[in-house]
């Protein structure tokens, strides 16, 4: 079972490793373009965490799923774009859906009014995630676009984020100091 947490600049090498492990087809779906390893590395070097909020799904200390809320150059505009990637061997386990659900909470808690998702028509998992979030799918040529309206932050959403942060920090700590999840759980 993965643990989820927000990512920092210290996690950017793990982000790069994750994006380099996804297949060329998955890169096409994630970026709407075929990116080489060099282009992925350059993209990761340019990632600015003032314009992006990254959320990771970790299995045995490895980043296996990534959600990126991109605020663009105007975060106060009230919208962000959501992109998700999950490595092949970890797909169909609900990781992408959970990353999306948590991203909605993070976006809402930052006062955003909506998130947008843009994916290729053939990206069935992202289209299903958009529909589960009550987004309306609009087909635009080879792409589908969804806009999800967000509720304002509430005490419950702020508490959910705080608890998630605490759980993520604990998971990160135990993974770094005790190795895999089973050993960490055995230690209590």
Coordinates of C-alpha atoms in Angstrom, one line a residue:
X1 CA 0.0 0.0 0.0
X2 CA 1.6 3.3 -1.0
X3 CA 2.0 6.3 1.2
X4 CA 1.4 9.8 -0.2
X5 CA 3.0 13.1 0.6
X6 CA 3.8 16.5 -0.9
X7 CA 7.1 16.7 -2.5
X8 CA 9.9 19.3 -2.0
X9 CA 13.0 20.3 -4.0
X10 CA 14.8 17.5 -2.3
X11 CA 12.5 15.1 -4.1
X12 CA 13.2 16.4 -7.6
X13 CA 15.8 13.6 -8.3
X14 CA 13.0 11.0 -7.4
X15 CA 10.6 12.9 -9.7
X16 CA 13.1 12.7 -12.5
X17 CA 13.7 9.0 -11.9
X18 CA 9.9 8.4 -11.9
X19 CA 9.4 10.2 -15.2
X20 CA 12.4 8.5 -16.8
X21 CA 10.8 5.1 -15.8
X22 CA 7.5 5.7 -17.5
X23 CA 7.3 4.3 -21.0
X24 CA 7.4 6.4 -24.2
X25 CA 3.6 5.9 -24.6
X26 CA 3.0 7.0 -21.0
X27 CA 5.2 10.0 -21.6
X28 CA 3.1 10.8 -24.7
X29 CA 0.0 10.6 -22.5
X30 CA 1.5 12.6 -19.6
X31 CA 3.1 15.4 -21.7
X32 CA 1.0 15.2 -24.9
X33 CA 4.4 14.9 -26.6
X34 CA 7.2 12.3 -27.1
X35 CA 10.0 13.4 -24.7
X36 CA 13.5 11.9 -24.7
X37 CA 15.3 11.1 -21.5
X38 CA 17.3 14.4 -22.0
X39 CA 14.1 16.4 -22.4
X40 CA 12.7 14.8 -19.2
X41 CA 15.9 15.7 -17.3
X42 CA 15.7 19.2 -18.6
X43 CA 12.0 19.5 -17.6
X44 CA 12.8 18.3 -14.1
X45 CA 15.7 20.9 -13.7
X46 CA 13.2 23.6 -14.7
X47 CA 10.5 22.6 -12.3
X48 CA 9.6 25.5 -10.0
X49 CA 7.8 24.5 -6.9
X50 CA 6.4 28.1 -6.5
X51 CA 4.4 27.4 -9.7
X52 CA 3.7 23.7 -9.1
X53 CA 2.6 21.6 -6.2
X54 CA 3.8 18.0 -6.5
X55 CA 2.2 15.0 -4.7
X56 CA 3.9 11.6 -4.7
X57 CA 2.8 8.0 -4.1
X58 CA 5.7 6.0 -2.7
X59 CA 6.0 2.2 -2.5
X60 CA 9.0 0.8 -0.6
X61 CA 10.7 4.2 -0.6
X62 CA 10.4 4.7 -4.4
X63 CA 8.2 7.3 -6.1
X64 CA 5.8 5.3 -8.3
X65 CA 3.0 7.9 -8.9
X66 CA 3.1 11.6 -9.3
X67 CA 0.4 14.4 -9.4
X68 CA 1.4 17.9 -10.5
X69 CA -0.8 20.9 -9.9
X70 CA 0.5 23.5 -12.2
X71 CA -0.5 27.1 -11.3
X72 CA 1.2 28.7 -14.3
X73 CA 2.5 32.2 -13.9
X74 CA -0.6 33.5 -12.3
X75 CA -1.5 31.3 -9.3
X76 CA -3.9 33.9 -8.0
X77 CA -6.1 33.4 -11.1
X78 CA -7.8 30.6 -9.1
X79 CA -7.1 27.7 -11.4
X80 CA -4.5 25.0 -11.8
X81 CA -3.9 22.2 -14.3
X82 CA -3.6 18.7 -12.9
X83 CA -1.3 16.0 -14.5
X84 CA -0.9 12.5 -13.2
X85 CA 1.6 9.7 -14.0
X86 CA 1.8 6.2 -12.5
X87 CA 4.4 3.7 -13.5
X88 CA 3.2 0.7 -15.5
X89 CA 3.6 -2.0 -12.8
X90 CA 1.6 0.2 -10.3
X91 CA -1.3 1.0 -12.5
X92 CA -4.8 -0.3 -11.9
X93 CA -4.4 -0.1 -8.2
X94 CA -6.2 3.2 -7.6
X95 CA -3.0 5.2 -7.2
X96 CA -4.0 7.7 -9.9
X97 CA -7.5 8.2 -8.5
X98 CA -6.1 8.7 -5.0
X99 CA -3.5 11.2 -6.2
X100 CA -6.4 13.1 -8.0
X101 CA -8.6 13.0 -4.9
X102 CA -5.8 14.4 -2.7
X103 CA -4.9 17.0 -5.3
X104 CA -8.5 18.3 -5.3
X105 CA -8.2 18.8 -1.5
X106 CA -4.8 20.6 -1.9
X107 CA -6.2 22.8 -4.6
X108 CA -9.3 23.7 -2.7
X109 CA -7.3 24.4 0.5
X110 CA -5.2 27.0 -1.5
X111 CA -8.4 28.8 -2.5
X112 CA -8.5 27.6 -6.1
X113 CA -11.9 27.6 -7.8
X114 CA -11.2 24.9 -10.4
X115 CA -8.7 22.4 -11.8
X116 CA -8.3 21.5 -15.4
X117 CA -7.1 18.2 -16.8
X118 CA -6.1 17.8 -20.4
X119 CA -5.3 14.4 -21.8
X120 CA -5.2 12.6 -25.1
X121 CA -8.5 10.9 -26.1
X122 CA -6.9 7.5 -25.8
X123 CA -5.9 8.1 -22.2
X124 CA -8.8 6.2 -20.7
X125 CA -7.5 6.3 -17.0
X126 CA -7.3 10.1 -17.0
X127 CA -10.7 10.4 -18.6
X128 CA -12.2 8.1 -16.0
X129 CA -10.5 10.1 -13.2
X130 CA -12.0 13.3 -14.6
X131 CA -15.5 11.8 -14.7
X132 CA -15.1 10.5 -11.1
X133 CA -14.3 14.0 -10.0
X134 CA -17.5 15.3 -11.7
X135 CA -15.6 17.0 -14.4
X136 CA -17.3 17.5 -17.8
X137 CA -15.3 16.1 -20.6
X138 CA -15.0 18.2 -23.8
X139 CA -13.4 16.5 -26.8
X140 CA -11.1 18.9 -28.8
X141 CA -9.6 17.0 -31.7
X142 CA -7.1 14.5 -30.3
X143 CA -7.4 15.8 -26.7
X144 CA -10.1 15.7 -24.0
X145 CA -10.3 18.5 -21.5
X146 CA -12.1 18.5 -18.2
X147 CA -12.8 21.3 -15.7
X148 CA -13.6 20.4 -12.1
X149 CA -15.2 23.1 -10.0
X150 CA -13.9 23.1 -6.4
X151 CA -15.6 23.8 -3.2
X152 CA -14.1 26.4 -0.9
X153 CA -11.8 25.1 1.8
X154 CA -13.4 23.8 5.0
X155 CA -12.3 22.8 8.4
X156 CA -12.6 19.2 7.3
X157 CA -10.5 19.7 4.2
X158 CA -7.8 21.5 6.1
X159 CA -7.8 18.7 8.7
X160 CA -7.6 16.1 6.0
X161 CA -4.5 17.8 4.5
X162 CA -2.8 18.2 7.9
X163 CA -3.4 14.5 8.7
X164 CA -2.1 13.5 5.3
X165 CA 1.0 15.6 5.8
X166 CA 1.6 13.9 9.2
X167 CA 1.1 10.5 7.7
X168 CA 3.3 11.3 4.7
X169 CA 6.1 12.6 7.0
X170 CA 5.9 9.4 9.1
X171 CA 6.0 7.2 6.0
X172 CA 9.0 9.1 4.7
X173 CA 10.8 8.9 8.0
X174 CA 10.3 5.2 8.4
X175 CA 11.2 4.4 4.8
X176 CA 14.4 6.4 5.1
X177 CA 15.6 5.1 8.4
X178 CA 14.2 1.6 8.5
X179 CA 14.0 0.5 4.9
X180 CA 11.0 -1.2 3.4
X181 CA 7.5 -0.7 4.8
X182 CA 7.2 -4.2 6.3
X183 CA 10.3 -3.6 8.6
X184 CA 9.0 -0.2 9.5
X185 CA 5.6 -1.6 10.5
X186 CA 7.2 -4.4 12.5
X187 CA 9.1 -1.8 14.5
X188 CA 5.8 -0.1 15.4

